[in-house]
XYZ file of C-alpha atoms in Angstrom:
502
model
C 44.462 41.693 3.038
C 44.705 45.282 1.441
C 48.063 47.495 2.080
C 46.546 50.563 3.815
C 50.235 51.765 4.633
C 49.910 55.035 2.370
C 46.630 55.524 4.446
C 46.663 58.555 6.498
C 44.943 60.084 9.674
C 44.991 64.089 9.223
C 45.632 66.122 12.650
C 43.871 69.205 12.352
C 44.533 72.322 15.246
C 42.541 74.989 15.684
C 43.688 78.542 17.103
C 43.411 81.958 16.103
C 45.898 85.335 15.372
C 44.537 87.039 18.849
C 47.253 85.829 21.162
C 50.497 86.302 18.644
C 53.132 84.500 16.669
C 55.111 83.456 19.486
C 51.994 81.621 20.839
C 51.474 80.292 17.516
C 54.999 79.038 17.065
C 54.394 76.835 20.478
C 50.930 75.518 19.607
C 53.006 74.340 16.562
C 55.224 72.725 18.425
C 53.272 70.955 20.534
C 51.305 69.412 17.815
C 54.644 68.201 16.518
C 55.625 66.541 19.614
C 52.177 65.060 19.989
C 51.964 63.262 16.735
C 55.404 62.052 16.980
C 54.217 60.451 20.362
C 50.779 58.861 19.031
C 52.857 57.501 16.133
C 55.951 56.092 18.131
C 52.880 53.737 19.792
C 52.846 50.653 18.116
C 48.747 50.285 18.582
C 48.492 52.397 15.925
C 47.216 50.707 12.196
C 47.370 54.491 10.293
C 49.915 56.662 10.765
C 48.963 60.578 11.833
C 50.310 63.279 9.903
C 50.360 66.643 11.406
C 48.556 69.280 9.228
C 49.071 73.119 9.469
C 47.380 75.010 12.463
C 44.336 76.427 11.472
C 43.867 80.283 12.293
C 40.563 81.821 9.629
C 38.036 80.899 8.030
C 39.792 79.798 4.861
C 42.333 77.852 6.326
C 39.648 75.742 7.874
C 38.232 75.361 4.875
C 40.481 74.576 2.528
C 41.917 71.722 5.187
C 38.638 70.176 5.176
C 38.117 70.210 1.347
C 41.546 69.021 0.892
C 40.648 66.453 2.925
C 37.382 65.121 0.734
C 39.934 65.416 -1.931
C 43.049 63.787 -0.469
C 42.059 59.926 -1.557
C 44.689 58.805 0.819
C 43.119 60.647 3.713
C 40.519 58.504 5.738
C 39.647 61.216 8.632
C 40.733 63.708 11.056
C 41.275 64.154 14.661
C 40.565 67.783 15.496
C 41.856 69.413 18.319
C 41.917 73.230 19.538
C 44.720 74.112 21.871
C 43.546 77.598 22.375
C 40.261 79.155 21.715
C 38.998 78.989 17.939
C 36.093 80.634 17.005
C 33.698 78.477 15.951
C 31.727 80.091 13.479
C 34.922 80.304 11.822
C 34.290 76.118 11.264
C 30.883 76.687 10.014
C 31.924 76.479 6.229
C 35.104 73.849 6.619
C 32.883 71.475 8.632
C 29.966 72.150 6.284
C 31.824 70.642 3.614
C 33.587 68.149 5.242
C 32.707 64.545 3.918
C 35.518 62.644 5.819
C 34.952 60.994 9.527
C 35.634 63.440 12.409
C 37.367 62.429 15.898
C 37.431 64.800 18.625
C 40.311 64.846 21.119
C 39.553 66.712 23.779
C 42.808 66.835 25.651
C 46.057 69.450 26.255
C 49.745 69.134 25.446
C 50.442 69.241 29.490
C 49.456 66.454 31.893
C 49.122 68.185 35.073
C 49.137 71.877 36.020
C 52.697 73.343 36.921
C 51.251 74.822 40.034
C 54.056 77.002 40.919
C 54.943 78.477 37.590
C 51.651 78.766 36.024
C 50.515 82.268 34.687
C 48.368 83.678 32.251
C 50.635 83.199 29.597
C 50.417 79.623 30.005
C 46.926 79.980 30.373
C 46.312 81.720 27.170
C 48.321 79.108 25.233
C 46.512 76.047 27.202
C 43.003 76.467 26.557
C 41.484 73.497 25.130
C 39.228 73.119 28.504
C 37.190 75.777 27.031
C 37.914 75.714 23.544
C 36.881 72.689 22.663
C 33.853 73.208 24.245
C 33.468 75.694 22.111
C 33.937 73.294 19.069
C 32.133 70.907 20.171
C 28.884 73.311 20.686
C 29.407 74.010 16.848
C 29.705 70.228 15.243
C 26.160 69.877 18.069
C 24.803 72.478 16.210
C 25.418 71.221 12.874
C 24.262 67.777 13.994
C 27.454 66.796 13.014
C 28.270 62.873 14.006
C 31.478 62.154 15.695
C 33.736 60.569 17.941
C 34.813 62.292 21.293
C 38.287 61.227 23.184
C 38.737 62.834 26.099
C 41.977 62.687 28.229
C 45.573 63.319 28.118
C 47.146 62.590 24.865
C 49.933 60.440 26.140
C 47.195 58.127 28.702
C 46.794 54.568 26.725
C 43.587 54.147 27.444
C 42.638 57.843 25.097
C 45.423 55.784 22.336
C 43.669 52.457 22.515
C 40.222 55.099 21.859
C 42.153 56.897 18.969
C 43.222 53.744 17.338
C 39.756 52.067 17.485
C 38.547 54.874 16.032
C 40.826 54.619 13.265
C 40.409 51.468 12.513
C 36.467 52.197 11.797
C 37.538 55.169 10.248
C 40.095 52.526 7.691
C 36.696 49.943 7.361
C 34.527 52.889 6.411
C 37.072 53.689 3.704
C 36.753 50.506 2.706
C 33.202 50.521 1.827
C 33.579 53.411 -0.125
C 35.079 50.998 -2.937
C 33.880 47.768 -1.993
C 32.384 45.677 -4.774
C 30.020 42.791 -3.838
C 29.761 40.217 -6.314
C 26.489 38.247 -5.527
C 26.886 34.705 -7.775
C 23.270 33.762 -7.718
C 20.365 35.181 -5.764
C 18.777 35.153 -2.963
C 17.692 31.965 -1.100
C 13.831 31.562 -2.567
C 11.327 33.668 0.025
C 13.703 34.697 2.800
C 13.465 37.979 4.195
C 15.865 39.177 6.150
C 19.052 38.571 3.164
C 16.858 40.861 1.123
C 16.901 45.024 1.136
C 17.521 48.005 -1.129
C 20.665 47.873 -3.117
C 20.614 51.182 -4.332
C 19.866 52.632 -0.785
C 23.037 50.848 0.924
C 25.661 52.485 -1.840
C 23.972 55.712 -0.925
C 24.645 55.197 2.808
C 27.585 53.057 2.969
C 29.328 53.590 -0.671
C 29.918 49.916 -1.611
C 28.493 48.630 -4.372
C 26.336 45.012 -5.075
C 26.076 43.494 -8.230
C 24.586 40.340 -9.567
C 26.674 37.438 -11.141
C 25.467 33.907 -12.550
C 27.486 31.258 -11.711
C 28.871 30.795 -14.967
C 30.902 33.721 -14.449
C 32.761 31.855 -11.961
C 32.996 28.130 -13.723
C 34.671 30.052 -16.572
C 37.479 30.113 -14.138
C 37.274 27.235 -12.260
C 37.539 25.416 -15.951
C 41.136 27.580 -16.258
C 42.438 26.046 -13.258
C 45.989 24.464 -14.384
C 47.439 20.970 -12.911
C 50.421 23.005 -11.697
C 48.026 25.544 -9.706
C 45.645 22.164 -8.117
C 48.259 20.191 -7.486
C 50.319 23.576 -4.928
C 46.486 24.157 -3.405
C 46.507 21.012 -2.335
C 50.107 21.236 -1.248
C 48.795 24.102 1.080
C 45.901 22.269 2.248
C 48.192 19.026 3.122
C 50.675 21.432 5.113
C 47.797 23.518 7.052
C 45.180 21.304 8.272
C 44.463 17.743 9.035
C 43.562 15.696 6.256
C 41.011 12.240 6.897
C 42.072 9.812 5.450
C 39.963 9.482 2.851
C 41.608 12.541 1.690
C 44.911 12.224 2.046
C 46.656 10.658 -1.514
C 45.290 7.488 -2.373
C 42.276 7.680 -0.178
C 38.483 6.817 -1.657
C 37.088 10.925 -1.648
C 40.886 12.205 -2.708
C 39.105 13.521 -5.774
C 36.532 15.523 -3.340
C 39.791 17.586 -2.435
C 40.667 18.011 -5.762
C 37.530 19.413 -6.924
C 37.356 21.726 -4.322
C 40.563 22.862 -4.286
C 39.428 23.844 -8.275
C 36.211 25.570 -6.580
C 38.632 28.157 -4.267
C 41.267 28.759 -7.497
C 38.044 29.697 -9.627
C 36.383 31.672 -7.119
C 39.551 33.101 -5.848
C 40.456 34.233 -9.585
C 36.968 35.423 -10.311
C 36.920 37.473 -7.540
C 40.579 38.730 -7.797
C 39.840 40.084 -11.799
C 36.710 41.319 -10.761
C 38.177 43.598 -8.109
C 35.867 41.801 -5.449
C 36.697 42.046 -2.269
C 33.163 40.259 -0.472
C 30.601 37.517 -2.155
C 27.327 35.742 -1.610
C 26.187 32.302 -3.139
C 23.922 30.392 -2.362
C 23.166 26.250 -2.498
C 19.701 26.556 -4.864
C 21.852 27.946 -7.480
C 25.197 26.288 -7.918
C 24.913 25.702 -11.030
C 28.033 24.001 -12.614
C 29.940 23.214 -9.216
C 30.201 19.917 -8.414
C 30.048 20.506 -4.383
C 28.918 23.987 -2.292
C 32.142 25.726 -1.849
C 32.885 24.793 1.760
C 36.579 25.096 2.318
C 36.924 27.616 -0.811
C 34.449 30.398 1.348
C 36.161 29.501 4.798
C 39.867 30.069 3.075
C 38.516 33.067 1.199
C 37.233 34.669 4.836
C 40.851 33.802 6.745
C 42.715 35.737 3.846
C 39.734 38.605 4.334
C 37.190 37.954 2.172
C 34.040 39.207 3.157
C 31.056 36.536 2.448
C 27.154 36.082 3.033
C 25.490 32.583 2.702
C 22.479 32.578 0.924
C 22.748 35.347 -0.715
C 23.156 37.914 2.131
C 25.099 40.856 0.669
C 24.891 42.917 4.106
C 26.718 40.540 5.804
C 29.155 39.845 3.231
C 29.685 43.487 3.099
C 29.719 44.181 7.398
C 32.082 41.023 7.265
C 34.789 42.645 4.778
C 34.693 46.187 7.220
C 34.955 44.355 10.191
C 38.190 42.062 8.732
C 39.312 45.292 7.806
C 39.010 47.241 10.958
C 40.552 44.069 12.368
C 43.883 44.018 10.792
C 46.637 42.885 12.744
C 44.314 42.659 15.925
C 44.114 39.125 17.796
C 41.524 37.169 17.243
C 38.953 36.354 14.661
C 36.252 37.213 12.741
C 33.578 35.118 10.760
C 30.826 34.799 8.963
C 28.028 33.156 11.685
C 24.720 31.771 12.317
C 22.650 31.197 15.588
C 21.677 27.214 14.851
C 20.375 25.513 17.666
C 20.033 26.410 21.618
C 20.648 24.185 24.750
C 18.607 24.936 26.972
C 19.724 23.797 30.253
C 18.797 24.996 34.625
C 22.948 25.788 34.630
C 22.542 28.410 31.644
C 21.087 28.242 28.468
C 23.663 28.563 25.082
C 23.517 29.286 21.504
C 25.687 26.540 19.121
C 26.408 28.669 16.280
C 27.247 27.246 12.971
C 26.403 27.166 9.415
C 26.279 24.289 6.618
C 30.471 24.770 5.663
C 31.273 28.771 5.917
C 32.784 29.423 9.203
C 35.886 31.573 9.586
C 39.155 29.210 10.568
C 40.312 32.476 11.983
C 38.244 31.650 15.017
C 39.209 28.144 15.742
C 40.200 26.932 18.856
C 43.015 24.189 17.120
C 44.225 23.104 13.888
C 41.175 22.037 11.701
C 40.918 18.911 10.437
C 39.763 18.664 6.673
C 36.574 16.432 6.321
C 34.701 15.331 3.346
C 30.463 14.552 4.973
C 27.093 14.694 3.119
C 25.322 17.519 2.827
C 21.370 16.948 2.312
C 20.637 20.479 0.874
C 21.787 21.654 -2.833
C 22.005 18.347 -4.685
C 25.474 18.280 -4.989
C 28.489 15.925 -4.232
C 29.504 15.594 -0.871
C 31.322 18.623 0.445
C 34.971 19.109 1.711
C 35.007 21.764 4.697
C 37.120 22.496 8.015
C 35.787 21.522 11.313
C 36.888 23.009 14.522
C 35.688 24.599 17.541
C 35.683 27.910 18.431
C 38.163 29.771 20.609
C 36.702 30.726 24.005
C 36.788 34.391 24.877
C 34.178 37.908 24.733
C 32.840 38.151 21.613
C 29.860 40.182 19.417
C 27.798 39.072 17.199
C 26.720 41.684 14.704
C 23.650 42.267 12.335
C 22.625 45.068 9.420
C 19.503 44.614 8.597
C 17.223 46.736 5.865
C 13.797 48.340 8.001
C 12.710 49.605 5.146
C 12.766 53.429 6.350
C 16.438 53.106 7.677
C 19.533 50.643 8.089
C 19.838 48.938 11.399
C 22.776 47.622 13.257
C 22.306 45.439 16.027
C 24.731 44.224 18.419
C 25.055 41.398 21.046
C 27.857 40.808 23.530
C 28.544 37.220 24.178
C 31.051 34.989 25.773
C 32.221 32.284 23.910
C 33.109 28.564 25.471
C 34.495 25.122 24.400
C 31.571 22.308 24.443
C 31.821 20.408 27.286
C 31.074 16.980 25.079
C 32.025 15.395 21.651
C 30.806 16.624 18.441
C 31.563 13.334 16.685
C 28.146 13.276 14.900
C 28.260 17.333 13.460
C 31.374 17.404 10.793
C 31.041 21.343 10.794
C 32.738 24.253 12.113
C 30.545 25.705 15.123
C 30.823 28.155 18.301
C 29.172 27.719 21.255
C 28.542 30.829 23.279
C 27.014 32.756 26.925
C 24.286 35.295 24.970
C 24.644 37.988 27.244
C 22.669 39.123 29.798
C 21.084 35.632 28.755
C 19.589 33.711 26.294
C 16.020 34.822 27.016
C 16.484 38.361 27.650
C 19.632 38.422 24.449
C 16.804 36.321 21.894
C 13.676 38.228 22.880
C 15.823 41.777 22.543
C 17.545 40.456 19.115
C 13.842 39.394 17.566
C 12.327 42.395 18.887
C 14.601 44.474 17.097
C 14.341 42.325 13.881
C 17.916 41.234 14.272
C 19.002 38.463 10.994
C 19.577 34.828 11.957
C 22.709 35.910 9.847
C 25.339 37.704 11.688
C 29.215 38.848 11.814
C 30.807 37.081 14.727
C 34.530 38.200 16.124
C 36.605 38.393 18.890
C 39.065 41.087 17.276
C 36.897 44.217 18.063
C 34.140 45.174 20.593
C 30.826 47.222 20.780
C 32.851 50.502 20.561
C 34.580 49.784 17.070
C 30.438 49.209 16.390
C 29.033 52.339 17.925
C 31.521 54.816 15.861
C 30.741 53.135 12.744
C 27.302 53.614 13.299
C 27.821 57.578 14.242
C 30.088 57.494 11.001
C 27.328 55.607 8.351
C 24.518 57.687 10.321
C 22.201 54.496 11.186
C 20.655 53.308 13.787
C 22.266 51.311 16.675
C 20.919 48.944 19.241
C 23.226 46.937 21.494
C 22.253 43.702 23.977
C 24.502 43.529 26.442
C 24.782 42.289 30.709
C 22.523 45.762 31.209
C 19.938 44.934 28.506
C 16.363 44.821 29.888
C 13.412 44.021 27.802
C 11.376 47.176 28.860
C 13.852 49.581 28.766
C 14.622 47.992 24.835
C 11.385 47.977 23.876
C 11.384 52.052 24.875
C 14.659 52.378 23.043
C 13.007 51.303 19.938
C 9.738 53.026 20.019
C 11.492 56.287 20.703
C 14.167 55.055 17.688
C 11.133 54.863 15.490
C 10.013 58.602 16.575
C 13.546 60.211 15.877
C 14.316 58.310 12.784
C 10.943 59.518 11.070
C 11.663 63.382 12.278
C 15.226 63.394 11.263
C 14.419 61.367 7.314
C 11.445 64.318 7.741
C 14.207 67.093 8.297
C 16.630 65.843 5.675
């Protein structure tokens, strides 16, 4: 993964000259002691660093244009302890390009009932003053993130961190480069969409590759670099037999341990940090790269099957806002249903590329058949799922707008034997159920392709929608059909105003 430690959260207080220097000096102050606070938490990915209280016009402005400018800088948590005018923001928030949190809170927990005067009331006015904010970024139609409650409460840190988290995987997309080696599966849909349009809206970029471009360095692989892959893969998983040294398919491992050094080199020159491929073009490669894509996604590699650059691209932010969270996150497909009085379930798999970051237990390492691609027989890691909450996410293209779409789920072990289905697979409670959770998800055009994890929830979702500006519908135990089917059709009204307006 990335080192985001020189990555920075800017704290940005408002105020004003009216109440005096001495006021000033303590509204310094307590900024100082706050940030020192939110950093000495240990929930906290990006450090916070305390900017200057902002009094005019010009200081508001130049913070936030320092901020576009600052490349270490991923957003700001604004704040006003007293009362700032807030046309004085017009022309700093104007300009400002970087993701804005809220924090509606005060440097005092409770009021000092026998003490207080209007001294302290003059210095302590974020109940009002951020009201006052807040009416401006309204007016601008500015998209944000609100926290409100005391600084010091975990529940407003756990908010603050998610928050920045998004704020990192948002970063992140403003240099990711997708490397798509082949194209598209032939006549799907839903894996297609407008290139151009997503590095408008989301910054990263999507390019086209042959797979040539990747044999080139699969063909530089050196003995010495095989034969420590397969050192690794002896030490982490569970070889079959026929794998292990000696056995009948040992050359299987061999060739796809080749397949991850190529790709892994490829994409490591190229600067790439997400992929697609897809089985009707693998050209040169003597198997689909099973364990290669599934070892490229644990070290956080984001990847779409078929061609499927949104999710390889949703995949990588997600890993990202992910980092050093429990739990996984993986690359995911709804397969098959069971259907059953006691609950109906989704078995989620695809042909090789799941996530081992999501298993329930050590994989074992399996060479099987695969009857797509016309290729040797595969090696991949099979496992179960860990039980536990989960989302599965989807972007999908609408044409007129990007859509996320999110269900909640709650994953479980299989209650029988897989001994038949040598792949990696999840088997999961669609919530509020499968009818309601499948009718809402193909309503809303939701991909058979989706970002499954168990490191972040709906909320991480929600503020990266508010960041990217798109659209966001979410399936969860409150989800019923009619009041979806109104969410959309009234979707479809605002989204054509507001692309009218802009």
């Amino acid at each position: 993964m990335t080192d985001y430690s020189k990555k920075q959260i800017w704290f940005v207080t408002g105020s004003q000259h009216l109440y005096g220097e001495e006021t000033l000096r303590q509204v310094d102050n307590h900024v100082e002691t706050m940030v020192n606070g939110l950093n000495a938490n240990t929930h906290f990915v990006i450090p916070i660093v305390k900017q200057q209280v902002v009094k005019t016009p010009d200081e508001i402005a130049h913070i936030c244009i320092a901020a576009n400018a600052d490349e270490d800088c991923i957003g700001i948590i604004a704040w006003m302890h007293t009362f700032s005018p807030a046309k004085m923001w017009i022309r700093g928030l104007s300009n400002l390009k970087k993701p804005i949190c809220h924090l509606h809170t005060q440097f005092n927990a409770a009021i000092p009932w026998a003490e207080i005067d209007m001294d302290f009331m003059n210095l302590n006015q974020s109940a009002h003053g951020d009201r006052e904010f807040g009416f401006m970024m309204s007016r601008l139609r500015m998209k944000r993130k609100v926290v409100v409650g005391h600084w010091q409460n975990p529940a407003v840190v756990r908010q603050l961190d998610g928050w920045a988290r998004v704020a990192l995987g948002w970063h992140e997309l403003q240099h990711l480069k997708v490397a798509r080696i082949g194209d598209n599966m032939r006549e799907v849909a839903v894996t297609e969409g407008d290139k151009v349009q997503a590095q408008i809206q989301f910054g990263f970029a999507v390019n086209g590759y042959g797979v040539s471009d990747v044999s080139k360095h699969i063909e530089a692989v050196t003995p010495q670099e095989l034969a420590a892959l397969i050192e690794i893969y002896e030490s982490s998983y569970q070889l079959t037999p026929a794998l292990q040294k000696g056995g009948k398919q040992r050359h299987s491992l061999e060739d796809a341990a080749r397949i991850e050094l190529g790709l892994r080199s490829f994409l490591n020159t190229g600067g790439f940090k997400a992929y697609t491929n897809t089985f009707e073009n693998l050209g040169t490669f003597k198997q689909l790269p099973g364990i290669a894509t599934q070892r490229l996604m644990a070290d956080g590699f984001g990847f779409g099957a078929e061609g499927d650059w949104k999710t390889a691209a949703l995949l990588r932010a997600i890993k990202v806002m992910a980092t050093g969270l429990e739990g996984g996150t993986s690359f995911m497909e709804d397969y098959t249903y069971h259907f059953s009085p006691e609950g109906a379930m989704v078995l989620g798999a695809h042909m090789l590329e799941i996530c081992p970051s999501i298993a329930h237990a050590t994989p074992t390492c399996e060479v099987h058949p695969l009857g797509i691609g016309g290729k040797e027989d595969p090696v991949r890691l099979v496992f179960d799922g860990k039980p536990g909450a989960a989302i599965n996410v989807s972007l999908v293209d609408m044409g007129n707008r990007f859509r996320l779409i999110v269900n909640e789920v709650e994953s479980v072990l299989p209650q029988h034997e897989l001994k038949r289905l040598p792949v990696a697979r999840v088997l999961w409670d669609a919530h509020p159920n499968l009818e309601t959770a499948a009718t809402a998800w193909i309503l809303a055009g939701g991909a058979h392709h989706t970002v499954y994890t168990q490191a972040i929830n709906t909320s991480f979702i929600e503020d990266f929608a508010d960041i990217a500006g798109i659209e966001l519908l979410v399936i969860d135990r409150d989800t019923r059909i009619r009041d979806f089917k109104n969410t959309l059709n009234a979707n479809e009204a605002y989204y054509h105003l507001f692309q009218h307006r802009m």
